Amino acid sequence: MSGPVYRPGVDGAVRPQPGTPLVPGATLTDTGTAFVVAAPNAASVAVCLFDGSKERRFALTRVGHVWAGHVDGVRAGTEYGYRALGPWNPAGGMYFNPAKLLLDPYGRAVTRTPELTPALYAHTVTNQLEPATTPWEQSHLDSAPVQARSVVLPDQPAHTAHPFTPWARTVVYEAHVKGMTRLAPWLPEELRGTYAGMAHPDTIRYLKDLGVTAVELLPIHAKMSEPHLASKELTNYWGYSTLGYFAPEPSLATVAAQEAGPAAVVAEVKQMVDAYHRAGLEVILDVVYNHTAEGGPEGPTLSWRGLDASAYYMRDPGNPGHFVDTTGTGNTLDFRRQDVVRMALDSMRYWVRVMGVDGFRFDLAVTLARKGDRFDTNHPFYVAAATDPILEHVKLFNEPWDVGPNGWQTGNFPEPTADWNDRFRDSVRAFWVSDRGAIAAGGAGGDMRDLATRLAGSADMFGHGHYPGGRGPNASVNLVTVHDGFTLRDLVSYNFKHNEANGEEGRDGTANNRSWNHGVEGDAGPDGTSLPGNVAVQRKQTIRNLLGTLLLSAGTPLLLAGDEIGHTQHGNNNAYCQDNALTWTNWDLAPWQKELRATVRYLIGLRREHRVLRPAHFYTFMSEDTDALPDLTWYAENGERMPEYRWFDRANRLLQMLRSGHSDDVDALLVLNGAPTRVVTSLPQGRGVPFRLVWDSTWQVPRGRNRVYRAGATTSMAPFSMRLYLAG
């Protein structure tokens, strides 16, 4: 045993102030601070106040299932935590241990990352952090010296104006604070990898120039890396291991802010959000309300487990010492519990009201709507979010799956939320990438049915609901790549994942990538230096096909940061633990990367300028009273309407999609050729007006002067290419 041993005792007892509401967390008053924490099965709870290493403890008063008390003289900046006394019965799911200092689940800031040592565990462990005895024995090591502390801070509402960008105009850019800015040449060294670096005028100017409207940040809640990563000297770089749902991660702040203290870290985040708003950009947070950094029962005791595991975590009814794990992390927060639902909602309200953010992307969102094995479309959490006066106007995105029973629910979440559309991802990858690989090997690709459905907004998944048209096409967050998986460049450069650096012997990361390396694995040719010219050309065209399909389809496009410049992770499709040059965006661009960025900027600009490319409603395939042209018509290569039987023909790899601009925009004709040969194509008659070619995926860069074709004209499509024409 090493480290100080816990010494019991309190310095006094406190009660809540009469006539004041019991608000969870630490709330500043005129004379001190009110502390409230939920711990239903605890026998006693003390709030612990710190002045350096000096600790004072005050026993709180039970009021129903919470513990509360007001401590006079406690002001902003005070560091604190809790200690809870109760049953020690790991087999029964009870882990109370007053030797463990516990973070406030509602703490507005944390002082640091906890040190992963035996003292952090409620049960005795070896130096390898494995249980030292069977059955588990209670550890008497005091965790205060190695634990982080919560900090009392005022809730000062953000003075910032939300852009409230309409869904139909939204283009999302998924980025990591450090990953985007760590190597940014436009930033001074002290701002690289920080919130302030994200807020720098040149960073914002880059995003505005690209044309995106919202930045979706990978988790910036306070985090702690898992023990298995620490043992390999790796970290949870992505941040999906939450330590606190109200506190920002301090390591992403500038050194100056970290040295100035937690209040300065919070201020840096608020300043970042305000800078984006002043530029007209929204800030979406990726949030992990489905699990915590405490892991399974054998993990460290940081907060929720020590306060009352049964009140926060989903457990096996027949074996309460066993956590139900629908997240793949060892624990699952139980959204059947009122305290869990309230904590998540209160966290969201805080980040909107105080920090100023514009929405949330829910990691493993099925867990948030679980009632055990059952997914509840009308779960109280979603009903509350949709009707809350603070939350009802912000954007809510679902990652619509988890790893538990009935865990795939894309399209089944309620309004007004949107879902990441994995069906779009898989269909587009198959058509342009894996099918192309199969064809090159002498096989065949799939038919056009599913691709057409995705191009048109996925009405099969998002068209149902209480209202005509269901949730609408913008509820489909279309994606081809995100942080989890290959980058776009790697998708066309690798047949297999290369995750050796993760130290998991290739077991991590999906094997279902639908990728193709175009004949050479990786970025080096057979001689270890340059790629064969044809391989490089084909890869770049495939990337343009993927980006064009993403940005010109109906739905809300989501672009992975770095894909617009061909960022590579060298085949690592699960780089969650790689905080290094592998994941940091390299802004030293080759000419082709600059050309690719110009293409993305151009395509986003076309989408922004033309409403026909971003419909707010599903297509009816009929014409309006004032318009002779149907809102959407599918055509074959001969310019005639697609015959039904051709949809089932796997040899048919060409599709024409004509969308009506009605009376307020031009018409748009999207032509896709997924065949390995050039295909002679007749354009449809449409309204009889000429079609102007505005983009061709064979172009390395967009062209200023484009060819015009008469209605019904014959042209030819290059192999594996797509075009956009505008008419009117």
XYZ file of C-alpha atoms in Angstrom:
728
model
C 0.000 0.000 0.000
C 1.291 3.464 -0.884
C -0.102 6.958 -0.403
C -1.914 8.624 2.483
C -4.646 6.742 4.317
C -8.034 8.391 4.702
C -8.785 9.871 8.108
C -12.531 10.112 8.854
C -14.173 13.106 10.410
C -16.041 16.325 9.560
C -15.649 19.920 10.637
C -19.364 20.560 10.983
C -22.824 20.046 9.532
C -24.752 22.354 7.199
C -28.335 22.657 6.068
C -29.922 24.190 2.997
C -31.148 27.751 3.360
C -34.880 27.846 4.131
C -37.115 28.784 1.223
C -34.502 28.220 -1.487
C -34.822 25.663 -4.312
C -32.563 22.635 -4.309
C -30.559 23.220 -7.491
C -27.996 20.476 -8.247
C -24.391 21.583 -8.139
C -22.693 24.485 -6.409
C -24.745 27.694 -6.536
C -23.286 30.986 -5.348
C -25.454 33.046 -2.994
C -25.061 36.465 -1.379
C -23.373 34.914 1.665
C -21.717 31.722 0.403
C -22.483 28.665 -1.714
C -25.309 26.124 -1.718
C -24.284 22.544 -2.488
C -26.746 19.909 -3.737
C -25.888 16.404 -4.952
C -27.973 13.296 -5.687
C -26.891 10.182 -3.755
C -30.101 8.292 -2.873
C -28.545 5.266 -1.148
C -25.772 7.027 0.746
C -25.831 7.042 4.541
C -24.114 10.438 4.636
C -22.434 12.868 2.237
C -19.895 15.566 3.036
C -18.814 18.485 0.871
C -15.050 18.918 1.039
C -13.572 22.402 0.560
C -9.910 22.893 -0.304
C -7.419 25.652 0.287
C -4.290 24.216 -1.256
C -3.798 20.848 0.440
C -5.931 21.842 3.433
C -9.362 20.145 3.422
C -12.470 21.101 5.391
C -15.486 18.781 5.448
C -19.109 19.682 6.106
C -21.804 17.046 6.458
C -24.756 17.775 4.178
C -28.407 17.243 5.120
C -30.576 14.630 3.421
C -33.613 16.123 1.695
C -35.409 13.281 -0.056
C -32.924 11.578 -2.360
C -30.482 14.510 -2.460
C -27.996 15.907 0.013
C -27.858 19.658 0.475
C -26.312 22.370 2.559
C -25.210 26.006 2.500
C -21.662 26.892 3.523
C -21.126 30.525 4.427
C -18.156 32.396 3.018
C -17.510 30.089 0.052
C -16.879 32.220 -3.011
C -16.111 31.711 -6.703
C -12.867 29.879 -7.322
C -13.186 27.558 -4.315
C -12.118 23.993 -5.063
C -14.346 21.231 -3.717
C -15.504 17.635 -3.973
C -17.702 15.149 -2.123
C -17.205 12.107 0.065
C -20.045 9.591 0.447
C -20.503 6.981 3.183
C -22.749 3.975 2.651
C -22.810 0.213 2.090
C -19.720 -1.526 0.735
C -21.174 -4.341 -1.338
C -19.619 -4.588 -4.837
C -21.607 -7.757 -5.604
C -24.749 -5.755 -4.941
C -23.559 -2.753 -6.946
C -22.670 -0.580 -3.933
C -19.209 1.053 -3.945
C -19.478 3.699 -1.215
C -16.069 4.620 0.148
C -15.481 7.875 2.043
C -11.751 7.619 1.330
C -12.515 8.645 -2.259
C -12.914 12.307 -3.149
C -15.660 12.602 -5.751
C -16.140 15.198 -8.444
C -19.455 17.029 -8.519
C -21.487 15.715 -11.492
C -22.573 19.357 -11.937
C -19.123 20.895 -11.433
C -18.605 23.886 -13.750
C -14.842 23.326 -13.999
C -12.148 20.848 -13.005
C -8.680 21.677 -11.798
C -6.834 18.983 -13.743
C -6.914 15.383 -14.935
C -6.867 12.791 -12.118
C -3.685 10.762 -11.680
C -4.363 7.116 -12.446
C -2.952 5.393 -9.349
C -4.298 2.734 -6.934
C -5.629 5.481 -4.654
C -8.212 6.390 -7.297
C -9.960 3.015 -6.948
C -12.646 2.265 -4.360
C -11.407 -1.340 -4.103
C -7.859 -2.405 -3.441
C -5.834 -2.896 -6.608
C -2.320 -3.905 -7.559
C 0.174 -1.529 -9.108
C -1.166 -2.808 -12.424
C -4.602 -1.533 -11.296
C -6.120 -5.012 -11.169
C -8.269 -6.173 -8.200
C -5.951 -7.231 -5.396
C -8.394 -9.586 -3.662
C -11.445 -11.737 -4.280
C -13.956 -10.695 -3.105
C -13.021 -7.045 -3.458
C -11.890 -5.236 -0.355
C -12.462 -1.565 0.343
C -9.434 0.644 -0.251
C -8.466 3.022 2.570
C -6.117 5.124 0.456
C -7.175 8.764 0.321
C -7.704 9.759 -3.325
C -7.668 13.516 -2.659
C -3.951 13.955 -3.488
C -4.386 12.387 -6.946
C -7.968 13.395 -7.743
C -9.149 16.430 -9.679
C -11.374 18.919 -7.897
C -14.523 20.695 -8.925
C -14.544 24.494 -8.815
C -17.267 26.892 -7.674
C -18.046 29.287 -10.523
C -20.895 31.683 -11.238
C -23.365 30.922 -14.014
C -22.943 34.063 -16.093
C -25.157 33.855 -19.193
C -23.366 34.185 -22.508
C -23.823 37.544 -24.194
C -23.792 36.250 -27.734
C -26.252 36.045 -30.605
C -27.011 32.601 -32.012
C -26.937 32.524 -35.839
C -29.887 30.058 -35.942
C -28.887 28.948 -39.437
C -31.846 27.224 -41.146
C -31.426 23.488 -41.592
C -31.708 23.804 -45.374
C -28.663 26.107 -45.451
C -26.578 24.114 -42.978
C -23.236 22.555 -43.931
C -21.480 20.919 -40.968
C -17.699 20.646 -40.513
C -16.635 18.025 -37.959
C -13.362 19.050 -36.309
C -11.127 18.397 -33.316
C -9.918 21.530 -31.517
C -6.334 20.322 -31.311
C -6.330 18.372 -34.550
C -7.352 21.335 -36.671
C -5.061 23.917 -35.100
C -1.971 22.137 -33.745
C -0.016 22.539 -37.012
C -1.841 25.599 -38.356
C 0.858 27.864 -39.849
C -1.299 30.974 -39.433
C -1.305 30.646 -35.634
C 1.352 31.724 -33.156
C 2.778 28.778 -31.269
C 0.969 29.583 -28.025
C -2.443 29.336 -29.710
C -1.900 26.085 -31.582
C -4.083 23.195 -30.410
C -6.359 25.416 -28.313
C -9.806 26.969 -28.072
C -8.168 30.342 -28.716
C -6.574 28.907 -31.852
C -9.999 27.819 -33.086
C -11.240 31.354 -32.371
C -8.384 33.070 -34.209
C -9.599 35.299 -37.075
C -7.574 33.346 -39.634
C -9.095 30.019 -38.520
C -12.572 31.471 -38.800
C -11.682 33.095 -42.120
C -10.652 29.683 -43.449
C -13.994 28.155 -42.466
C -15.985 31.062 -43.886
C -14.042 30.888 -47.142
C -14.703 27.163 -47.377
C -18.412 27.875 -46.982
C -19.399 25.707 -44.015
C -22.016 27.108 -41.628
C -21.468 25.050 -38.463
C -18.475 23.497 -36.735
C -19.186 20.256 -34.880
C -16.452 19.896 -32.277
C -15.369 16.501 -31.023
C -15.930 16.329 -27.246
C -14.646 19.280 -25.243
C -16.156 18.152 -21.940
C -13.532 17.377 -19.300
C -12.108 13.922 -19.961
C -9.842 11.209 -18.591
C -8.086 8.486 -20.543
C -8.892 4.842 -19.921
C -6.456 2.702 -17.885
C -5.615 0.458 -20.842
C -4.449 3.517 -22.788
C -2.427 4.877 -19.893
C -0.607 1.548 -19.631
C 0.497 2.005 -23.253
C 1.384 5.661 -22.749
C -1.470 6.664 -25.031
C -4.375 9.031 -24.400
C -8.032 9.298 -25.351
C -7.348 11.990 -27.944
C -10.895 12.148 -29.283
C -12.293 12.772 -25.798
C -15.058 10.163 -25.616
C -14.335 9.448 -21.941
C -16.164 12.087 -19.956
C -15.094 13.301 -16.525
C -17.681 16.069 -16.217
C -20.635 17.207 -18.318
C -20.492 20.880 -17.334
C -16.726 21.458 -17.249
C -14.634 22.157 -20.372
C -11.472 20.131 -20.933
C -8.626 22.279 -19.550
C -5.843 20.762 -21.687
C -7.373 22.333 -24.812
C -6.991 25.833 -23.379
C -3.900 27.967 -23.806
C -1.145 27.569 -21.242
C -1.871 31.122 -20.110
C -5.508 30.254 -19.386
C -4.576 27.031 -17.611
C -2.119 28.894 -15.404
C -4.694 31.605 -14.686
C -7.137 28.988 -13.409
C -10.397 27.229 -14.285
C -12.369 30.461 -14.687
C -9.958 31.539 -17.435
C -10.410 28.193 -19.217
C -14.181 28.657 -19.178
C -13.776 32.218 -20.455
C -11.609 31.028 -23.365
C -14.323 28.605 -24.475
C -16.995 31.308 -24.259
C -14.827 33.684 -26.268
C -14.380 31.009 -28.936
C -18.122 30.503 -29.274
C -18.766 34.245 -29.420
C -16.132 34.692 -32.134
C -17.903 32.083 -34.270
C -21.253 33.732 -33.757
C -19.897 37.120 -34.806
C -18.785 35.416 -38.027
C -22.225 33.847 -38.535
C -21.037 30.311 -37.729
C -22.709 27.864 -35.357
C -20.897 25.704 -32.788
C -22.199 22.160 -32.239
C -20.787 20.035 -29.413
C -20.275 16.297 -29.693
C -21.489 15.108 -26.278
C -21.106 11.722 -24.586
C -24.084 11.362 -22.263
C -24.189 7.592 -22.765
C -21.241 6.605 -20.529
C -18.525 8.059 -18.286
C -14.784 7.787 -17.743
C -15.315 5.457 -14.774
C -15.523 2.383 -17.009
C -16.894 -0.922 -15.717
C -17.130 -1.991 -12.056
C -13.387 -2.575 -11.975
C -12.632 1.012 -13.048
C -11.643 4.047 -10.968
C -14.109 5.825 -8.694
C -14.232 9.440 -9.843
C -17.784 10.689 -9.262
C -20.998 8.858 -10.108
C -19.939 5.394 -8.935
C -18.940 6.720 -5.528
C -22.101 8.783 -5.089
C -24.413 5.899 -5.971
C -23.778 3.541 -8.866
C -27.377 2.291 -8.746
C -28.714 5.819 -9.267
C -26.664 6.494 -12.375
C -25.643 3.285 -14.161
C -27.683 0.635 -15.934
C -27.221 -2.690 -14.131
C -28.267 -6.283 -14.643
C -31.412 -6.807 -12.498
C -30.378 -10.384 -11.746
C -26.788 -9.439 -10.967
C -26.626 -5.843 -9.649
C -22.853 -5.946 -9.419
C -22.721 -6.327 -13.207
C -23.083 -3.213 -15.370
C -25.136 -3.443 -18.553
C -22.878 -2.204 -21.334
C -24.583 -0.920 -24.490
C -21.686 1.443 -25.234
C -18.682 -0.862 -25.405
C -16.920 1.100 -22.669
C -17.848 -0.871 -19.553
C -20.720 1.276 -18.304
C -23.975 2.783 -19.512
C -25.778 5.723 -17.943
C -29.354 4.667 -17.224
C -31.809 7.028 -18.918
C -34.660 5.402 -17.027
C -33.372 7.297 -13.993
C -34.669 10.788 -13.363
C -31.324 12.051 -12.067
C -29.559 10.895 -15.244
C -32.113 12.508 -17.572
C -32.027 15.703 -15.557
C -28.226 15.822 -15.523
C -28.046 15.519 -19.302
C -30.730 18.158 -19.857
C -29.211 20.515 -17.302
C -25.810 20.093 -18.956
C -27.276 21.006 -22.342
C -29.109 24.008 -20.916
C -25.911 25.196 -19.256
C -23.867 24.938 -22.452
C -26.498 26.854 -24.420
C -27.372 29.481 -21.800
C -23.964 30.071 -20.195
C -21.435 28.917 -22.801
C -23.489 29.951 -25.836
C -23.328 26.848 -28.056
C -25.852 26.154 -30.813
C -26.531 22.449 -30.566
C -25.386 18.955 -29.745
C -24.460 15.725 -31.467
C -25.382 12.795 -29.218
C -22.785 10.028 -29.217
C -24.403 6.543 -29.238
C -27.797 8.217 -28.999
C -29.825 5.001 -28.805
C -28.613 4.690 -25.205
C -30.268 8.040 -24.433
C -33.645 6.634 -25.492
C -33.316 3.195 -23.943
C -35.715 1.564 -21.551
C -33.628 -1.532 -21.007
C -33.583 -3.558 -24.205
C -36.256 -1.364 -25.790
C -35.735 1.809 -27.809
C -38.426 4.401 -27.030
C -39.072 6.898 -29.821
C -40.927 9.111 -27.358
C -38.426 8.785 -24.529
C -38.824 11.484 -21.839
C -35.331 12.789 -22.576
C -36.253 13.627 -26.168
C -39.691 14.938 -25.277
C -38.121 17.228 -22.687
C -35.434 18.477 -25.084
C -37.994 19.203 -27.800
C -40.225 21.207 -25.480
C -37.610 22.963 -23.340
C -37.641 26.748 -23.932
C -33.824 26.847 -24.010
C -33.199 23.712 -26.062
C -36.099 23.670 -28.515
C -34.385 26.108 -30.912
C -30.902 24.547 -31.042
C -29.767 21.802 -33.397
C -29.799 18.229 -32.119
C -28.003 15.439 -34.018
C -28.132 11.725 -33.206
C -25.512 9.082 -33.750
C -28.423 6.669 -34.136
C -26.920 3.436 -32.869
C -25.214 1.762 -29.923
C -23.895 -1.778 -29.346
C -26.848 -3.048 -27.284
C -29.993 -4.956 -28.300
C -32.026 -3.189 -30.995
C -29.129 -0.779 -31.288
C -29.559 0.416 -34.896
C -32.247 3.094 -35.108
C -31.320 5.387 -37.998
C -34.432 7.299 -39.041
C -36.422 6.385 -35.944
C -35.604 9.306 -33.675
C -38.227 11.995 -33.072
C -38.516 15.518 -34.401
C -36.852 17.979 -34.259
C -33.629 15.947 -34.181
C -31.512 14.857 -37.144
C -29.666 11.542 -37.564
C -26.260 10.699 -38.934
C -27.196 8.636 -41.992
C -24.993 5.559 -42.207
C -27.105 4.213 -45.066
C -26.056 7.245 -47.113
C -22.417 6.599 -46.181
C -22.535 2.936 -47.123
C -24.422 3.410 -50.379
C -22.203 6.216 -51.657
C -19.015 4.402 -50.650
C -20.232 1.255 -52.372
C -21.146 2.968 -55.642
C -17.974 5.008 -56.062
C -15.361 2.962 -54.191
C -15.920 -0.708 -53.341
C -18.040 -1.387 -56.443
C -15.266 0.134 -58.528
C -12.802 -2.219 -56.883
C -15.073 -5.177 -57.564
C -15.463 -4.172 -61.219
C -11.697 -3.785 -61.602
C -11.336 -7.347 -60.299
C -13.769 -8.668 -62.922
C -16.919 -8.604 -60.788
C -19.978 -6.374 -60.811
C -21.306 -3.522 -58.743
C -24.747 -3.109 -57.240
C -27.838 -1.602 -58.811
C -28.904 2.051 -58.556
C -31.965 1.780 -56.307
C -30.467 2.569 -52.923
C -28.149 5.244 -54.260
C -31.089 7.076 -55.838
C -32.969 6.966 -52.551
C -29.980 8.502 -50.738
C -29.501 11.206 -53.381
C -33.140 12.209 -52.923
C -32.948 12.607 -49.129
C -33.696 9.104 -47.772
C -37.470 9.412 -47.573
C -37.670 5.706 -46.728
C -36.012 6.503 -43.404
C -37.049 10.079 -42.646
C -40.401 10.422 -44.402
C -42.522 8.804 -41.691
C -43.893 10.537 -38.619
C -46.818 12.551 -37.321
C -46.749 15.108 -40.123
C -46.844 14.868 -43.933
C -43.282 14.373 -45.044
C -42.185 13.175 -41.619
C -38.945 14.713 -40.398
C -37.974 15.944 -43.873
C -34.781 15.434 -45.893
C -32.686 17.738 -43.686
C -33.088 15.266 -40.811
C -30.705 13.084 -42.814
C -27.185 14.169 -41.895
C -25.360 12.876 -44.939
C -21.788 11.745 -44.407
C -19.145 9.772 -46.231
C -16.403 9.934 -43.606
C -16.246 11.124 -39.994
C -13.650 10.950 -37.217
C -14.487 7.283 -36.659
C -13.099 5.422 -39.676
C -10.947 6.167 -42.699
C -10.393 9.701 -43.882
C -11.554 10.343 -47.427
C -8.028 10.020 -48.780
C -7.478 6.772 -46.908
C -10.821 5.425 -48.127
C -9.449 5.444 -51.679
C -5.903 4.424 -50.688
C -6.260 1.377 -48.428
C -8.019 -1.953 -48.687
C -7.307 -2.742 -45.053
C -7.076 -0.846 -41.771
C -3.573 -0.226 -40.439
C -4.060 0.368 -36.725
C -0.791 -1.066 -35.447
C 0.069 2.124 -33.548
C -2.980 1.625 -31.330
C -1.393 -1.416 -29.712
C -4.475 -3.630 -30.009
C -3.092 -6.066 -32.600
C -5.576 -4.912 -35.216
C -8.648 -5.886 -33.199
C -9.919 -2.306 -33.008
C -11.643 -0.385 -35.764
C -14.196 -1.658 -38.233
C -13.328 -4.037 -41.054
C -16.414 -2.939 -43.016
C -14.857 0.080 -44.728
C -16.123 -0.320 -48.313
C -12.774 1.052 -49.395
C -10.510 0.335 -52.374
C -6.875 1.254 -52.846
C -7.094 1.579 -56.654
C -4.429 -1.095 -57.073
C -1.747 0.007 -54.613
C -1.984 -0.170 -50.812
C -1.122 3.135 -49.186
C 0.509 6.330 -50.379
C 3.737 4.842 -51.758
C 4.194 2.997 -55.013
C 5.726 -0.457 -55.466
C 9.208 1.096 -55.283
C 8.358 2.742 -51.967
C 8.385 6.249 -53.415
C 5.867 7.695 -55.858
C 2.520 6.262 -56.922
C 1.886 5.223 -60.511
C 0.338 8.181 -62.276
C -2.902 6.442 -63.160
C -3.481 5.393 -59.539
C -3.015 8.948 -58.248
C -5.343 10.357 -60.936
C -8.048 7.761 -60.280
C -7.932 8.278 -56.525
C -8.338 12.039 -56.828
C -11.296 11.628 -59.171
C -12.935 9.151 -56.781
C -12.495 11.670 -53.961
C -14.180 14.328 -56.092
C -17.034 11.925 -56.861
C -17.562 11.292 -53.158
C -17.475 14.973 -52.252
C -19.742 15.906 -55.138
C -22.310 13.304 -54.126
C -22.150 14.453 -50.503
C -22.603 18.143 -51.262
C -25.147 17.870 -54.094
C -27.546 15.375 -52.484
C -30.713 16.303 -50.606
C -30.084 16.359 -46.861
C -27.669 18.050 -44.458
C -24.047 17.463 -45.498
C -21.350 16.765 -42.898
C -17.723 17.183 -43.966
C -14.839 15.730 -41.957
C -12.176 18.351 -41.266
C -9.164 17.740 -43.451
C -11.035 15.848 -46.155
C -11.183 19.040 -48.198
C -7.368 18.928 -48.431
C -6.830 15.166 -48.571
C -5.631 14.599 -44.989
C -4.332 11.079 -44.357
C -4.013 8.970 -41.213
C -2.006 6.377 -43.158
C -4.731 3.762 -42.951
C -5.549 4.066 -39.240
C -9.346 3.915 -39.086
C -9.624 4.201 -35.305
C -7.158 6.941 -34.364
C -8.914 7.783 -31.085
C -5.686 7.383 -29.093
C -3.271 9.097 -31.478
C -2.485 12.612 -30.266
C 0.289 13.291 -32.753
C 1.016 14.157 -36.363
C -1.054 11.172 -37.491
C -4.265 12.986 -36.533
C -3.193 16.633 -36.607
C -4.122 18.250 -39.918
C -1.037 18.979 -41.998
C -1.515 22.341 -43.705
C 1.612 22.055 -45.870
C -0.335 21.435 -49.056
C 0.701 19.992 -52.382
C -0.860 21.595 -55.498
C -3.480 18.833 -55.815
C -4.610 19.448 -52.232
C -5.164 23.131 -52.950
C -7.117 22.149 -56.054
C -9.264 19.802 -53.996
C -10.018 22.545 -51.490
C -11.028 24.831 -54.353
C -13.418 22.140 -55.590
C -15.032 21.765 -52.171
C -15.380 25.533 -51.828
C -16.976 25.694 -55.267
C -19.457 22.867 -54.603
C -20.527 24.354 -51.268
C -20.962 27.677 -53.061
C -23.245 26.073 -55.663
C -25.305 24.532 -52.887
C -25.567 27.860 -51.097
C -26.577 29.774 -54.230
C -29.213 27.328 -55.492
C -32.181 26.240 -53.396
C -32.844 23.461 -55.883
C -29.800 21.654 -54.449
C -31.030 21.831 -50.831
C -34.754 21.023 -50.735
C -36.600 21.437 -47.439
C -39.243 18.848 -48.345
C -39.270 15.392 -49.854
C -39.901 14.995 -53.551
C -43.367 13.976 -54.701
C -42.365 13.121 -58.326
C -45.278 15.305 -59.391
C -45.517 18.827 -60.765
C -46.960 21.774 -58.923
C -49.906 23.778 -60.246
C -47.577 26.513 -61.501
C -44.884 24.186 -62.790
C -45.126 21.723 -65.647
C -41.952 19.919 -64.576
C -42.139 17.282 -61.796
C -40.085 18.174 -58.740
C -37.875 15.123 -59.428
C -37.538 12.846 -62.441
C -35.113 9.975 -62.995
C -33.742 9.410 -66.492
C -31.715 6.698 -68.207
C -28.725 7.345 -70.465
C -31.020 7.770 -73.509
C -32.714 10.819 -71.977
C -35.974 8.937 -71.421
C -37.517 8.210 -68.040
C -35.847 5.340 -66.250
C -37.808 2.133 -66.952
C -38.664 0.170 -63.815
C -36.688 -2.882 -64.842
C -33.488 -0.832 -65.244
C -33.448 -0.092 -61.506
C -32.735 -3.785 -60.911
C -30.073 -4.101 -63.614
C -26.610 -4.275 -62.023
C -25.086 -3.557 -65.416
C -26.859 -0.192 -65.468
C -24.407 2.212 -63.854
C -25.656 5.547 -65.221
C -28.331 7.711 -63.654
C -29.720 11.165 -64.464
C -31.510 13.097 -61.703
C -33.473 16.185 -62.812
C -34.723 18.472 -60.035
C -37.127 21.322 -60.677
C -36.262 24.770 -59.384
C -39.947 25.682 -59.738
C -40.351 29.429 -60.172
C -37.599 30.610 -57.823
C -34.474 28.829 -59.081
C -32.902 27.065 -62.033
C -33.418 23.355 -62.653
C -30.562 21.009 -61.705
C -29.479 17.903 -63.585
C -27.090 15.560 -61.795
C -25.590 12.797 -63.940
C -23.607 9.921 -62.423
C -21.669 7.312 -64.370
C -20.368 4.449 -62.248
C -19.347 2.350 -65.247
C -15.722 1.576 -66.192
C -16.311 2.834 -69.738
C -17.336 6.095 -71.337
C -21.132 6.154 -71.798
C -22.916 8.072 -74.562
C -25.674 10.040 -72.884
C -28.643 12.047 -74.112
C -29.716 14.831 -71.821
C -33.453 14.972 -71.043
C -35.732 17.533 -72.659
C -36.692 19.118 -69.342
C -38.328 22.467 -70.094
C -36.666 22.613 -73.470
C -34.137 25.204 -72.323
C -30.346 24.709 -72.558
C -28.318 22.955 -69.874
C -25.143 24.670 -68.664
C -22.411 22.330 -67.415
C -21.208 23.825 -64.128
C -19.149 20.973 -62.704
C -17.529 17.757 -63.862
C -15.663 15.488 -61.456
C -12.977 14.934 -64.087
C -11.967 18.564 -63.633
C -9.058 18.992 -61.250
C -10.308 22.500 -60.487
C -13.626 24.232 -61.235
C -13.801 26.108 -64.522
C -15.023 29.635 -64.978
C -16.414 29.241 -68.518
C -18.553 26.175 -69.041
C -20.130 24.523 -72.065
C -23.852 24.872 -72.789
C -25.905 21.978 -74.238
C -29.303 22.156 -75.876
C -32.099 20.111 -74.311
C -31.892 16.523 -75.512
C -28.309 16.926 -76.724
C -26.000 13.935 -76.860
C -22.727 13.917 -74.940
C -20.608 11.286 -73.259
C -19.701 10.679 -69.649
C -16.176 9.668 -68.696
C -15.790 6.442 -66.707
C -16.543 6.777 -63.006
C -17.507 10.438 -63.167
C -20.358 12.796 -62.360
C -21.604 16.123 -63.675
C -23.920 18.906 -62.598
C -25.870 20.942 -65.151
C -28.081 23.936 -64.429
C -30.925 24.984 -66.747
C -33.042 28.114 -66.788
